[in-house]
Amino acid sequence: MKISDNKATISFSNGDPSFEMPVYKGSIGPDVIDIRKLYGQTGMFTYDPGFLSTASCQSAITYIDGDKGELLYRGYPIEQLATNCDFMDTCHLLMYGDLPSVQKKKEFTHIVTHHTMVNEQMQFFMRGFRRDAHPMAVLTGLVGGLSAFYHDSTDINNAEHRDISAIRLIAKMPTMVAMAYKYGIGQPYVYPKNDLSYAGNFLRMMFGTPCEEYVVNPVLEKALDRIFILHADHEQNASTSTVRLCGSSGTNPFAAIAAGVACLWGPAHGGANEACLNMLGEIQRNGGVEKVGEFITQVKDKNSGVKLMGFGHRVYKNYDPRAKLMQETCNEVLAELGLENDPLFKLAKALEKIALEDDYFVSRKLYPNVDFYSGIVQRAIGIPVNLFTGIFAMARTVGWIAQLNEMIADPEYKIGRPRQLFTGSVRRDVPAADKR
Ligand code: CMC
């Protein structure tokens, strides 16, 4: 963070003295105005619900240029990472700042692979849930529950604890997501197998049974690995900011990540992939491609409350680069499974085409986001719709951890404590019970 020669001055029309604030430059992206002394000097707060113009921290992990539609992890374009690297490379990159050497990757993969089992007791913890519980409800509980099982890695101020909890979270998320699935359908849990890749192991834990050997399909394995890479981090989005805010109190890493899982669940965030597929299913049931025009009219009617799920983004005002890569993967997976004529894929393409030509979407710069195609890929792989957000959580875990650890190492790290514009009642006295 460099101080710029430029300075910002805030002045007031009521004649109060003006106030000068420093401006900082990042390596790329917009400059920021440091308003930290504003309250002390002027007695005023800034007001920015939704953080439309507020940088909540400095970070060197992920950069998004929303106008260009560019996404960089530690400087590397997402297209290159998705094409030339795998998820283990990406995890190493996000956590430690650079892509691993061949030897480092071996060591990193080994340590992740050897932490995939969960404490056997977690099976009994699972039994407290209803079989029809939403997997995100189960996951929120299980991730938070890790702090009850791994007492030796709960001190956020201890670097060794942070390291081992990070590995445990990345390694155990697939096991817990698969357990949530198996529990829901009443099948036995499948233990992790150490000679498989991260994605291959997850596929086996999901779709294998103790009755026969499970053979991993390399096309599906690669597709899943790409889903993980594309979802691994996305700078200060709602769930990442939640993890940072939660962790800023000094709570343990498992608790902070559980808060991220809970936040991700919402349909405006990670829940959009589930909502998007449900939307496509609904249009399909009501007449399919023929009804796309009617649906778009509904979306454009502000009173309908209907949104085109998988479209729009707070930061991207251009095509989400992850959506392009996801569409490519979608083609590969559907071809592999002989589902090229999948009606939902056709429907998604028709919706996208109409929306990209429609003035409502063009004028608001609404483009497909990553969730528009990821649901179709996951459904083709056999992942149930209500588990989509769980897959997102699994992939985002590394980003949450990298961001949490970056925050703790930041010398400017403080407990997060936003202020407010109070609009409630001024001071009043409690009336007697018979006068209320
Ligand atoms: N369908 C219809 N209209 C939309 C949509 C949409 N999907 N998204 C935004 N708009 C309209 C919105 O009504 C507003 O119109 P107006 O200016 O006339 O009031 C305008 O576009 C700007 O939208 P906004 O709500 O101010 O934008 P935001 O930055 O607050 O919201 C968003 C971003 C992602 C929550 C929103 O675009 C949305 O709800 N999209 C659908 C859900 C979705 O796909 N979410 C996944 C995001 S990507 C994955 C992730 O990060 O988890």
PDB file of C-alpha atoms in Angstrom, residues 4 6 9 32 70 81 84 110 112 142 175 212 216-217 223 234-235 238 246 268 277-278 285 315 345 369 428:
ATOM      1  CA  SER A   4      -0.320   8.811  -3.147  1.00  0.00           C
ATOM      2  CA  ASN A   6      -3.008  13.016  -4.183  1.00  0.00           C
ATOM      3  CA  THR A   9     -10.514  16.909   1.111  1.00  0.00           C
ATOM      4  CA  VAL A  32      -8.684   4.323  -1.672  1.00  0.00           C
ATOM      5  CA  GLU A  70     -10.880 -10.179 -15.351  1.00  0.00           C
ATOM      6  CA  LEU A  81      -4.994 -21.462 -13.843  1.00  0.00           C
ATOM      7  CA  ASN A  84      -2.693 -25.303 -16.795  1.00  0.00           C
ATOM      8  CA  HIS A 110       0.436 -35.501   0.683  1.00  0.00           C
ATOM      9  CA  VAL A 112      -3.921 -32.611   2.492  1.00  0.00           C
ATOM     10  CA  LEU A 142     -20.325 -29.984  11.001  1.00  0.00           C
ATOM     11  CA  THR A 175     -15.459 -35.882   3.399  1.00  0.00           C
ATOM     12  CA  GLU A 212     -18.108 -52.569  -5.616  1.00  0.00           C
ATOM     13  CA  VAL A 216     -13.268 -42.432 -11.416  1.00  0.00           C
ATOM     14  CA  ASN A 217     -14.222 -40.966 -14.810  1.00  0.00           C
ATOM     15  CA  ALA A 223     -14.672 -30.941 -14.562  1.00  0.00           C
ATOM     16  CA  HIS A 234     -13.311 -14.079  -5.074  1.00  0.00           C
ATOM     17  CA  GLU A 235     -11.862 -11.268  -2.939  1.00  0.00           C
ATOM     18  CA  ALA A 238     -20.201 -11.541   1.439  1.00  0.00           C
ATOM     19  CA  CYS A 246     -16.082 -13.331  12.514  1.00  0.00           C
ATOM     20  CA  ALA A 268     -27.980 -13.932  -3.668  1.00  0.00           C
ATOM     21  CA  LEU A 277     -31.211 -24.831 -11.584  1.00  0.00           C
ATOM     22  CA  ASN A 278     -34.588 -24.709  -9.835  1.00  0.00           C
ATOM     23  CA  ARG A 285     -41.963 -27.697 -16.642  1.00  0.00           C
ATOM     24  CA  VAL A 315     -18.465  -6.368  -9.298  1.00  0.00           C
ATOM     25  CA  PHE A 345     -28.605 -26.762 -21.173  1.00  0.00           C
ATOM     26  CA  ASN A 369     -22.147 -15.296 -13.605  1.00  0.00           C
ATOM     27  CA  ARG A 428     -37.753   8.183  26.511  1.00  0.00           C
TER      28      ARG A 428
END
